[in-house]
């Protein structure tokens, strides 16, 4: 039986690190600042933080419950808990989302390799802000190099995936998390001491409430799901490798706190520099790549800082691509009963195709748009703003309404050996607050809430 031979993480600490490794990634350092920059600044931060508490924590705990309880992949878990029902669609939604996210995430991960090489070779040195921007645009819109790095990154992920859960995922996470943290702090200090840093800090921390629109709220919700790796069964899959004594509540709290802290540090690192160097905060996906090299220029031994930073960013991306790949590989391996290696190859090959098209959508396929979005942006939009929140909503509905409270509590307290002081609050949030809030954000974005309000006026 596949379930009985399943691997587990080597230690509790390993489980936390691997899960944090999945959560902390490009979503924090690349996507969060550019989403915030494009969606009104500090107002976005405020809504993001509210979403993390109201939606992120309940969904994360629920995913952990499902994975630890069933020891199955995202689809298998629902098949086991609710056989013969449509609930397994939640799992399929997650597996497809993982696949699509990898299709654009691998491209940005590939960019980090280019920057490691440029930092090493000194080509990042001695330019002004305008040339950093022009050079990034030239690189990202070219045909061959970004594709080579995208494929290289997918292959790197592939190698770790086939070397197994404990040796691969856990070991990689253990090394990079503390190092990443340290370098972020150094860069934050440099950034806030740049001339004119106050403007950036004000943009990041002082909310202008008039900037809050339905699309800002939807973007902040999407960012919450994306950054915490929730809504798509990734944490179901990881929790299936937890051992009996893993403390779900603490793991969820620690991972959420760490992930949020890294995003806030990323903001403190980026925005003072954005304003100091006259870059527009709404620059989009290139924001981090055109801002940070300017900061490195201001540091003694700048090239060394930039080499170390981009290596760490690549590693942070890697622990996330591993988790995305794992969702699709665990599903293919267990549900189609093919070897793990074969399953991993199928996933890698599919992702390479998506990655190539995503990469080209910055260059030769720039004008090929669907609903006004390039292929890259479309993958991002459909997954982060639609599939993950929908997945999260149904996960809450499933756990809130279909799972016996006693079984749920027993699993979350390791058979009553741990206290869970906030169990009723968690249950209330998961049953009512999270699903209703997600549904309202969707309806609001579609303009339906306005129509309903107008109807009654
Ligand atoms: N949370 C990752 C990041 O912030 O970079 C991205 C991600 C990983 C999203 C795994 C979803 C997922 F299942």
CSV table of C-alpha atoms and ligand atoms in Angstrom, one decimal:
chain,number,residue,atom,x,y,z
A,1,UNK,CA,0.0,0.0,0.0
A,2,UNK,CA,1.3,3.4,-0.9
A,3,UNK,CA,0.0,5.1,2.3
A,4,UNK,CA,1.9,2.8,4.6
A,5,UNK,CA,5.3,3.3,3.0
A,6,UNK,CA,4.9,7.1,2.9
A,7,UNK,CA,7.9,9.1,3.9
A,8,UNK,CA,7.7,11.6,6.8
A,9,UNK,CA,9.8,14.6,7.6
A,10,UNK,CA,12.8,13.8,9.9
A,11,UNK,CA,11.9,16.1,12.8
A,12,UNK,CA,9.3,18.6,13.9
A,13,UNK,CA,11.8,21.3,13.1
A,14,UNK,CA,12.3,19.8,9.7
A,15,UNK,CA,8.5,19.9,9.1
A,16,UNK,CA,8.3,23.6,10.0
A,17,UNK,CA,11.3,24.5,8.0
A,18,UNK,CA,10.1,22.7,4.9
A,19,UNK,CA,6.7,24.2,5.2
A,20,UNK,CA,8.2,27.6,5.8
A,21,UNK,CA,10.5,26.9,2.8
A,22,UNK,CA,7.4,26.4,0.6
A,23,UNK,CA,5.7,29.6,1.9
A,24,UNK,CA,8.8,31.9,1.8
A,25,UNK,CA,9.9,32.5,-1.8
A,26,UNK,CA,9.5,34.8,-4.7
A,27,UNK,CA,6.0,35.5,-3.5
A,28,UNK,CA,7.5,37.5,-0.6
A,29,UNK,CA,10.4,39.1,-2.2
A,30,UNK,CA,9.4,39.5,-5.9
A,31,UNK,CA,5.5,39.4,-6.0
A,32,UNK,CA,4.6,41.1,-2.7
A,33,UNK,CA,6.4,44.4,-3.4
A,34,UNK,CA,5.3,44.6,-7.0
A,35,UNK,CA,1.6,43.9,-6.1
A,36,UNK,CA,1.8,46.4,-3.3
A,37,UNK,CA,3.4,49.0,-5.6
A,38,UNK,CA,0.7,48.5,-8.2
A,39,UNK,CA,-2.2,48.4,-5.7
A,40,UNK,CA,-2.0,51.5,-3.7
A,41,UNK,CA,0.9,51.0,-1.3
A,42,UNK,CA,0.2,50.8,2.4
A,43,UNK,CA,-3.6,50.3,2.0
A,44,UNK,CA,-2.7,47.0,0.3
A,45,UNK,CA,-0.4,46.1,3.2
A,46,UNK,CA,-3.3,46.7,5.7
A,47,UNK,CA,-5.7,44.5,3.8
A,48,UNK,CA,-3.1,41.9,3.2
A,49,UNK,CA,-2.4,41.6,7.0
A,50,UNK,CA,-6.2,41.4,7.7
A,51,UNK,CA,-6.5,38.6,5.1
A,52,UNK,CA,-3.6,36.7,6.6
A,53,UNK,CA,-5.3,36.6,10.0
A,54,UNK,CA,-8.9,36.1,8.8
A,55,UNK,CA,-8.3,33.8,5.9
A,56,UNK,CA,-4.7,32.6,5.9
A,57,UNK,CA,-4.6,31.0,9.3
A,58,UNK,CA,-7.9,29.1,9.2
A,59,UNK,CA,-7.2,27.7,5.7
A,60,UNK,CA,-3.7,26.7,6.7
A,61,UNK,CA,-4.8,24.9,9.8
A,62,UNK,CA,-7.6,23.1,7.8
A,63,UNK,CA,-5.1,22.0,5.1
A,64,UNK,CA,-2.7,20.7,7.8
A,65,UNK,CA,-5.6,18.8,9.3
A,66,UNK,CA,-6.6,17.1,6.0
A,67,UNK,CA,-3.0,16.1,5.2
A,68,UNK,CA,-2.0,14.8,8.6
A,69,UNK,CA,-5.3,13.0,9.0
A,70,UNK,CA,-5.3,11.2,5.6
A,71,UNK,CA,-1.6,10.9,4.7
A,72,UNK,CA,-2.5,11.4,1.1
A,73,UNK,CA,-1.9,13.8,-1.7
A,74,UNK,CA,-4.3,16.7,-2.4
A,75,UNK,CA,-6.7,14.6,-4.5
A,76,UNK,CA,-6.3,11.3,-2.7
A,77,UNK,CA,-7.1,13.0,0.7
A,78,UNK,CA,-10.6,14.0,-0.5
A,79,UNK,CA,-11.1,10.6,-2.2
A,80,UNK,CA,-10.4,9.0,1.2
A,81,UNK,CA,-12.4,11.3,3.3
A,82,UNK,CA,-15.4,11.7,1.0
A,83,UNK,CA,-15.3,8.8,-1.4
A,84,UNK,CA,-17.4,9.0,-4.5
A,85,UNK,CA,-18.2,12.7,-4.0
A,86,UNK,CA,-17.3,15.8,-5.9
A,87,UNK,CA,-15.1,17.1,-3.0
A,88,UNK,CA,-12.1,15.7,-4.7
A,89,UNK,CA,-12.5,18.5,-7.2
A,90,UNK,CA,-10.8,20.7,-4.6
A,91,UNK,CA,-7.8,18.5,-4.9
A,92,UNK,CA,-7.8,18.6,-8.7
A,93,UNK,CA,-8.1,22.4,-8.6
A,94,UNK,CA,-5.0,22.4,-6.5
A,95,UNK,CA,-3.0,20.0,-8.6
A,96,UNK,CA,-3.8,22.1,-11.8
A,97,UNK,CA,-3.0,25.3,-9.9
A,98,UNK,CA,0.4,24.0,-8.8
A,99,UNK,CA,1.2,23.1,-12.4
A,100,UNK,CA,0.1,26.5,-13.7
A,101,UNK,CA,1.9,28.4,-11.0
A,102,UNK,CA,5.2,26.5,-11.7
A,103,UNK,CA,4.7,27.5,-15.4
A,104,UNK,CA,5.4,31.2,-14.6
A,105,UNK,CA,7.2,30.9,-11.3
A,106,UNK,CA,10.0,28.9,-13.0
A,107,UNK,CA,10.6,31.9,-15.3
A,108,UNK,CA,11.1,34.3,-12.5
A,109,UNK,CA,13.3,31.7,-10.7
A,110,UNK,CA,15.3,31.5,-13.9
A,111,UNK,CA,15.8,35.3,-13.8
A,112,UNK,CA,17.5,34.8,-10.5
A,113,UNK,CA,20.2,32.6,-12.1
A,114,UNK,CA,20.9,35.3,-14.7
A,115,UNK,CA,21.3,37.8,-11.9
A,116,UNK,CA,23.7,35.5,-10.0
A,117,UNK,CA,25.8,35.3,-13.1
A,118,UNK,CA,25.7,39.0,-13.8
A,119,UNK,CA,26.5,39.8,-10.1
A,120,UNK,CA,29.5,37.4,-10.2
A,121,UNK,CA,30.9,38.7,-13.5
A,122,UNK,CA,30.6,42.3,-12.3
A,123,UNK,CA,28.2,43.4,-15.1
A,124,UNK,CA,25.7,44.7,-12.5
A,125,UNK,CA,28.3,47.2,-11.4
A,126,UNK,CA,28.6,50.9,-12.2
A,127,UNK,CA,25.3,51.5,-13.9
A,128,UNK,CA,22.6,54.1,-13.2
A,129,UNK,CA,18.9,53.3,-12.4
A,130,UNK,CA,17.8,53.8,-16.0
A,131,UNK,CA,20.3,51.3,-17.4
A,132,UNK,CA,19.4,48.7,-14.8
A,133,UNK,CA,15.8,49.0,-16.1
A,134,UNK,CA,16.8,49.0,-19.8
A,135,UNK,CA,19.1,46.0,-19.3
A,136,UNK,CA,16.4,44.0,-17.5
A,137,UNK,CA,13.9,44.6,-20.2
A,138,UNK,CA,16.4,43.6,-22.9
A,139,UNK,CA,17.2,40.4,-21.0
A,140,UNK,CA,13.6,39.4,-20.1
A,141,UNK,CA,12.4,40.0,-23.6
A,142,UNK,CA,15.1,38.0,-25.3
A,143,UNK,CA,14.3,34.6,-26.6
A,144,UNK,CA,17.0,32.1,-25.7
A,145,UNK,CA,18.7,33.0,-22.3
A,146,UNK,CA,15.6,33.3,-20.1
A,147,UNK,CA,14.3,30.0,-21.5
A,148,UNK,CA,17.6,28.2,-20.8
A,149,UNK,CA,17.5,29.4,-17.2
A,150,UNK,CA,13.8,28.5,-16.8
A,151,UNK,CA,14.6,24.9,-18.0
A,152,UNK,CA,17.6,24.8,-15.8
A,153,UNK,CA,15.6,25.7,-12.8
A,154,UNK,CA,12.9,23.1,-13.6
A,155,UNK,CA,15.6,20.5,-13.9
A,156,UNK,CA,17.2,21.5,-10.6
A,157,UNK,CA,13.8,21.2,-8.9
A,158,UNK,CA,13.3,17.8,-10.6
A,159,UNK,CA,16.6,16.4,-9.3
A,160,UNK,CA,15.6,17.3,-5.7
A,161,UNK,CA,12.1,16.0,-6.1
A,162,UNK,CA,13.3,12.6,-7.2
A,163,UNK,CA,15.9,12.4,-4.4
A,164,UNK,CA,13.0,12.2,-2.0
A,165,UNK,CA,11.2,14.1,0.7
A,166,UNK,CA,13.6,14.0,3.6
A,167,UNK,CA,16.9,14.2,1.9
A,168,UNK,CA,15.9,16.7,-0.7
A,169,UNK,CA,13.3,19.0,0.6
A,170,UNK,CA,14.2,19.1,4.2
A,171,UNK,CA,17.9,19.6,3.8
A,172,UNK,CA,17.6,22.4,1.3
A,173,UNK,CA,15.2,24.3,3.6
A,174,UNK,CA,17.4,23.9,6.6
A,175,UNK,CA,20.4,25.7,5.1
A,176,UNK,CA,18.8,28.7,3.4
A,177,UNK,CA,16.2,30.1,5.7
A,178,UNK,CA,18.4,31.6,8.4
A,179,UNK,CA,20.9,32.9,5.8
A,180,UNK,CA,18.1,34.6,3.8
A,181,UNK,CA,16.8,36.3,7.0
A,182,UNK,CA,20.2,37.7,7.8
A,183,UNK,CA,20.8,39.2,4.4
A,184,UNK,CA,17.4,40.7,4.3
A,185,UNK,CA,18.1,42.5,7.5
A,186,UNK,CA,21.4,43.9,6.2
A,187,UNK,CA,19.6,45.2,3.1
A,188,UNK,CA,16.8,46.7,5.1
A,189,UNK,CA,19.3,48.7,7.1
A,190,UNK,CA,21.1,49.9,4.0
A,191,UNK,CA,17.8,50.8,2.3
A,192,UNK,CA,16.3,52.8,5.2
A,193,UNK,CA,19.5,54.8,5.6
A,194,UNK,CA,19.5,56.0,1.9
A,195,UNK,CA,18.7,59.7,1.3
A,196,UNK,CA,14.9,60.2,0.9
A,197,UNK,CA,14.1,56.8,2.5
A,198,UNK,CA,11.2,58.4,4.5
A,199,UNK,CA,9.1,58.7,1.3
A,200,UNK,CA,9.4,55.0,0.7
A,201,UNK,CA,8.6,54.1,4.3
A,202,UNK,CA,5.6,56.4,4.1
A,203,UNK,CA,4.4,54.7,0.9
A,204,UNK,CA,4.7,51.3,2.6
A,205,UNK,CA,3.4,52.0,6.0
A,206,UNK,CA,1.0,55.0,5.8
A,207,UNK,CA,-2.3,53.9,4.2
A,208,UNK,CA,-4.3,56.1,2.0
A,209,UNK,CA,-7.8,54.6,2.5
A,210,UNK,CA,-9.1,56.2,-0.7
A,211,UNK,CA,-6.9,53.7,-2.6
A,212,UNK,CA,-8.9,50.7,-1.4
A,213,UNK,CA,-10.9,49.3,-4.3
A,214,UNK,CA,-12.4,45.9,-5.0
A,215,UNK,CA,-9.5,45.0,-7.2
A,216,UNK,CA,-7.0,46.0,-4.5
A,217,UNK,CA,-8.9,43.7,-2.0
A,218,UNK,CA,-8.9,40.9,-4.5
A,219,UNK,CA,-5.2,41.3,-5.2
A,220,UNK,CA,-4.4,41.3,-1.4
A,221,UNK,CA,-6.5,38.2,-0.9
A,222,UNK,CA,-4.7,36.5,-3.9
A,223,UNK,CA,-1.3,37.5,-2.5
A,224,UNK,CA,-2.3,36.0,0.9
A,225,UNK,CA,-3.1,32.6,-0.7
A,226,UNK,CA,-0.1,32.7,-3.0
A,227,UNK,CA,2.4,33.7,-0.3
A,228,UNK,CA,1.2,31.2,2.3
A,229,UNK,CA,1.1,28.4,-0.3
A,230,UNK,CA,-2.6,27.8,0.7
A,231,UNK,CA,-5.8,26.9,-1.2
A,232,UNK,CA,-4.2,24.4,-3.5
A,233,UNK,CA,-3.4,21.4,-1.4
A,234,UNK,CA,0.3,22.1,-1.2
A,235,UNK,CA,0.1,22.1,2.6
A,236,UNK,CA,-2.2,19.1,2.5
A,237,UNK,CA,0.6,17.3,0.7
A,238,UNK,CA,3.3,18.5,3.1
A,239,UNK,CA,1.2,17.8,6.2
A,240,UNK,CA,0.8,14.2,4.8
A,241,UNK,CA,4.5,13.9,5.6
A,242,UNK,CA,4.1,15.2,9.2
A,243,UNK,CA,4.6,12.7,11.9
A,244,UNK,CA,2.1,12.0,14.6
A,245,UNK,CA,3.6,14.4,17.1
A,246,UNK,CA,3.8,17.5,14.8
A,247,UNK,CA,2.0,20.4,16.4
A,248,UNK,CA,-0.3,21.7,13.7
A,249,UNK,CA,-1.3,24.9,15.6
A,250,UNK,CA,2.3,26.0,16.4
A,251,UNK,CA,3.5,25.1,12.9
A,252,UNK,CA,0.7,27.2,11.3
A,253,UNK,CA,1.4,30.1,13.6
A,254,UNK,CA,5.1,30.0,13.1
A,255,UNK,CA,5.0,29.6,9.4
A,256,UNK,CA,2.4,32.4,9.0
A,257,UNK,CA,4.4,34.8,11.2
A,258,UNK,CA,7.7,34.0,9.5
A,259,UNK,CA,6.2,34.4,6.0
A,260,UNK,CA,4.5,37.7,6.9
A,261,UNK,CA,7.7,39.0,8.5
A,262,UNK,CA,9.7,38.2,5.4
A,263,UNK,CA,7.2,40.1,3.2
A,264,UNK,CA,7.3,43.1,5.5
A,265,UNK,CA,11.1,43.1,5.5
A,266,UNK,CA,11.1,42.8,1.7
A,267,UNK,CA,8.9,45.9,1.6
A,268,UNK,CA,11.2,47.8,3.9
A,269,UNK,CA,14.1,46.8,1.7
A,270,UNK,CA,12.5,47.8,-1.6
A,271,UNK,CA,10.4,50.9,-1.2
A,272,UNK,CA,12.9,53.4,0.3
A,273,UNK,CA,15.3,52.4,-2.5
A,274,UNK,CA,12.5,52.7,-5.1
A,275,UNK,CA,11.9,56.3,-4.1
A,276,UNK,CA,15.5,57.2,-3.6
A,277,UNK,CA,16.5,56.0,-7.1
A,278,UNK,CA,13.4,57.5,-8.8
A,279,UNK,CA,11.9,54.2,-9.9
A,280,UNK,CA,8.1,54.0,-10.3
A,281,UNK,CA,6.6,51.7,-7.6
A,282,UNK,CA,4.0,50.5,-10.2
A,283,UNK,CA,6.8,49.1,-12.4
A,284,UNK,CA,5.3,45.6,-12.3
A,285,UNK,CA,7.1,42.2,-12.3
A,286,UNK,CA,10.5,43.8,-12.9
A,287,UNK,CA,10.4,46.0,-9.7
A,288,UNK,CA,12.7,44.0,-7.5
A,289,UNK,CA,15.1,43.2,-10.3
A,290,UNK,CA,15.6,46.9,-11.2
A,291,UNK,CA,15.6,48.2,-7.7
A,292,UNK,CA,17.9,46.0,-5.8
A,293,UNK,CA,21.0,46.3,-8.0
A,294,UNK,CA,20.9,50.0,-7.1
A,295,UNK,CA,21.0,49.2,-3.4
A,296,UNK,CA,24.0,46.9,-3.9
A,297,UNK,CA,25.8,49.7,-5.7
A,298,UNK,CA,25.6,51.7,-2.4
A,299,UNK,CA,27.2,49.0,-0.3
A,300,UNK,CA,30.9,48.3,0.2
A,301,UNK,CA,31.7,45.1,-1.7
A,302,UNK,CA,28.4,45.5,-3.5
A,303,UNK,CA,29.1,42.7,-5.9
A,304,UNK,CA,29.5,40.2,-3.1
A,305,UNK,CA,26.2,41.2,-1.5
A,306,UNK,CA,24.4,40.9,-4.7
A,307,UNK,CA,25.9,37.4,-5.4
A,308,UNK,CA,24.9,36.2,-2.0
A,309,UNK,CA,21.5,37.8,-2.2
A,310,UNK,CA,20.6,36.4,-5.6
A,311,UNK,CA,21.8,32.9,-4.5
A,312,UNK,CA,19.6,33.1,-1.5
A,313,UNK,CA,16.7,34.3,-3.6
A,314,UNK,CA,17.2,31.4,-6.0
A,315,UNK,CA,17.3,29.0,-3.0
A,316,UNK,CA,14.1,30.5,-1.6
A,317,UNK,CA,12.5,30.1,-5.0
A,318,UNK,CA,13.8,26.5,-5.1
A,319,UNK,CA,12.2,25.4,-1.9
A,320,UNK,CA,8.9,26.8,-3.2
A,321,UNK,CA,9.2,25.2,-6.7
A,322,UNK,CA,10.0,21.9,-4.9
A,323,UNK,CA,6.7,22.2,-3.0
A,324,UNK,CA,4.7,23.1,-6.2
A,325,UNK,CA,6.3,20.2,-8.1
A,326,UNK,CA,5.6,17.9,-5.2
A,327,UNK,CA,1.9,18.5,-5.3
A,328,UNK,CA,1.7,17.4,-8.9
A,329,UNK,CA,4.2,14.6,-8.6
A,330,UNK,CA,2.7,13.1,-5.4
A,331,UNK,CA,-0.7,13.1,-7.1
A,332,UNK,CA,0.6,11.6,-10.4
A,333,UNK,CA,2.7,9.0,-8.6
A,334,UNK,CA,0.0,7.9,-6.1
A,335,UNK,CA,-3.2,8.2,-8.2
A,336,UNK,CA,-1.9,6.7,-11.4
A,337,UNK,CA,0.3,4.2,-9.6
A,338,UNK,CA,3.4,5.0,-11.7
A,339,UNK,CA,6.9,5.3,-10.2
A,340,UNK,CA,7.9,8.6,-8.5
A,341,UNK,CA,10.6,9.2,-11.1
A,342,UNK,CA,8.2,8.8,-14.0
A,343,UNK,CA,5.6,11.0,-12.4
A,344,UNK,CA,8.2,13.7,-11.8
A,345,UNK,CA,9.4,13.6,-15.4
A,346,UNK,CA,5.8,14.0,-16.7
A,347,UNK,CA,5.3,17.0,-14.5
A,348,UNK,CA,8.7,18.6,-15.4
A,349,UNK,CA,8.1,18.1,-19.1
A,350,UNK,CA,4.6,19.8,-18.9
A,351,UNK,CA,6.0,22.6,-16.8
A,352,UNK,CA,8.8,23.2,-19.3
A,353,UNK,CA,6.3,23.8,-22.1
A,354,UNK,CA,4.3,26.3,-19.9
A,355,UNK,CA,7.6,27.9,-18.8
A,356,UNK,CA,8.8,28.5,-22.4
A,357,UNK,CA,5.5,30.1,-23.5
A,358,UNK,CA,5.5,32.3,-20.3
A,359,UNK,CA,9.0,33.4,-20.9
A,360,UNK,CA,8.3,34.3,-24.5
A,361,UNK,CA,5.4,36.4,-23.4
A,362,UNK,CA,7.9,39.0,-22.3
A,363,UNK,CA,9.3,39.1,-25.9
A,364,UNK,CA,8.1,37.7,-29.1
A,365,UNK,CA,4.7,36.7,-27.7
A,366,UNK,CA,4.1,40.0,-26.0
A,367,UNK,CA,1.2,40.9,-28.2
A,368,UNK,CA,-0.5,37.6,-27.8
A,369,UNK,CA,-3.0,38.4,-25.0
A,370,UNK,CA,-6.1,36.8,-23.6
A,371,UNK,CA,-8.5,39.2,-21.8
A,372,UNK,CA,-5.8,41.9,-22.1
A,373,UNK,CA,-3.3,39.7,-20.2
A,374,UNK,CA,-0.1,38.1,-21.5
A,375,UNK,CA,0.3,34.4,-21.0
A,376,UNK,CA,2.6,35.0,-18.0
A,377,UNK,CA,0.1,37.4,-16.3
A,378,UNK,CA,-2.8,35.1,-17.2
A,379,UNK,CA,-1.3,32.2,-15.4
A,380,UNK,CA,-0.6,34.4,-12.4
A,381,UNK,CA,-4.1,36.0,-12.4
A,382,UNK,CA,-6.1,32.7,-12.8
A,383,UNK,CA,-4.2,30.9,-10.1
A,384,UNK,CA,-3.6,33.5,-7.4
A,385,UNK,CA,-6.8,35.5,-7.8
A,386,UNK,CA,-9.3,32.7,-8.7
A,387,UNK,CA,-8.1,29.1,-8.2
A,388,UNK,CA,-6.4,29.5,-4.8
A,389,UNK,CA,-9.1,31.5,-3.1
A,390,UNK,CA,-11.8,29.2,-4.5
A,391,UNK,CA,-9.8,26.2,-3.3
A,392,UNK,CA,-9.4,27.8,0.1
A,393,UNK,CA,-13.1,28.6,0.3
A,394,UNK,CA,-14.1,25.0,-0.4
A,395,UNK,CA,-11.5,23.6,2.0
A,396,UNK,CA,-13.0,25.7,4.8
A,397,UNK,CA,-16.5,24.6,3.8
A,398,UNK,CA,-15.5,21.0,3.7
A,399,UNK,CA,-13.7,21.0,7.1
A,400,UNK,CA,-16.3,23.3,8.6
A,401,UNK,CA,-19.4,21.4,7.6
A,402,UNK,CA,-18.4,17.9,6.8
A,403,UNK,CA,-15.8,17.0,9.4
A,404,UNK,CA,-16.9,15.8,12.8
A,405,UNK,CA,-15.8,18.4,15.4
A,406,UNK,CA,-14.5,15.7,17.8
A,407,UNK,CA,-12.2,14.1,15.1
A,408,UNK,CA,-11.0,17.6,14.0
A,409,UNK,CA,-10.2,18.6,17.6
A,410,UNK,CA,-8.5,15.2,18.3
A,411,UNK,CA,-6.2,15.7,15.2
A,412,UNK,CA,-5.4,19.3,16.0
A,413,UNK,CA,-4.5,18.5,19.6
A,414,UNK,CA,-2.7,15.3,18.9
A,415,UNK,CA,-5.4,13.2,20.6
A,416,UNK,CA,-5.8,15.7,23.4
A,417,UNK,CA,-2.2,15.8,24.4
A,418,UNK,CA,-1.9,19.5,23.3
A,419,UNK,CA,-4.1,22.4,24.4
A,420,UNK,CA,-6.0,24.3,21.7
A,421,UNK,CA,-7.3,27.4,23.5
A,422,UNK,CA,-8.7,29.1,20.4
A,423,UNK,CA,-10.4,26.0,18.9
A,424,UNK,CA,-13.9,27.6,18.9
A,425,UNK,CA,-12.5,30.8,17.4
A,426,UNK,CA,-10.8,28.8,14.7
A,427,UNK,CA,-13.9,26.8,14.0
A,428,UNK,CA,-16.0,29.9,13.8
A,429,UNK,CA,-13.6,31.6,11.4
A,430,UNK,CA,-13.3,28.6,9.2
A,431,UNK,CA,-17.0,27.9,9.1
A,432,UNK,CA,-18.4,31.4,8.7
A,433,UNK,CA,-15.8,34.2,8.3
A,434,UNK,CA,-13.4,32.8,5.8
A,435,UNK,CA,-15.8,31.3,3.2
A,436,UNK,CA,-18.2,34.3,3.4
A,437,UNK,CA,-15.4,36.8,3.2
A,438,UNK,CA,-13.9,35.1,0.1
A,439,UNK,CA,-17.3,34.8,-1.6
A,440,UNK,CA,-18.0,38.5,-0.9
A,441,UNK,CA,-14.6,39.6,-2.3
A,442,UNK,CA,-15.4,37.6,-5.5
A,443,UNK,CA,-18.9,39.1,-5.8
A,444,UNK,CA,-17.5,42.5,-5.1
A,445,UNK,CA,-14.9,42.2,-7.9
A,446,UNK,CA,-17.6,41.1,-10.3
A,447,UNK,CA,-19.6,44.2,-9.4
A,448,UNK,CA,-22.4,42.1,-8.1
A,449,UNK,CA,-22.5,43.6,-4.6
A,450,UNK,CA,-22.9,47.1,-6.0
A,451,UNK,CA,-25.8,45.8,-8.2
A,452,UNK,CA,-27.5,44.2,-5.2
A,453,UNK,CA,-27.1,47.3,-3.0
A,454,UNK,CA,-28.4,49.5,-5.9
A,455,UNK,CA,-31.3,47.2,-6.4
A,456,UNK,CA,-32.5,47.7,-2.8
A,457,UNK,CA,-32.1,51.5,-2.9
B,1,LIG,N1,4.4,30.6,-1.4
B,1,LIG,C1,5.3,30.6,-2.5
B,1,LIG,C2,6.0,32.0,-2.5
B,1,LIG,O1,5.5,32.9,-1.8
B,1,LIG,O2,6.9,32.2,-3.3
B,1,LIG,C3,4.7,30.3,-3.8
B,1,LIG,C4,3.9,29.1,-3.7
B,1,LIG,C5,4.4,27.8,-3.4
B,1,LIG,C6,2.5,29.2,-4.0
B,1,LIG,C7,3.6,26.7,-3.2
B,1,LIG,C8,1.7,28.1,-3.8
B,1,LIG,C9,2.3,26.9,-3.5
B,1,LIG,F1,1.5,25.8,-3.3
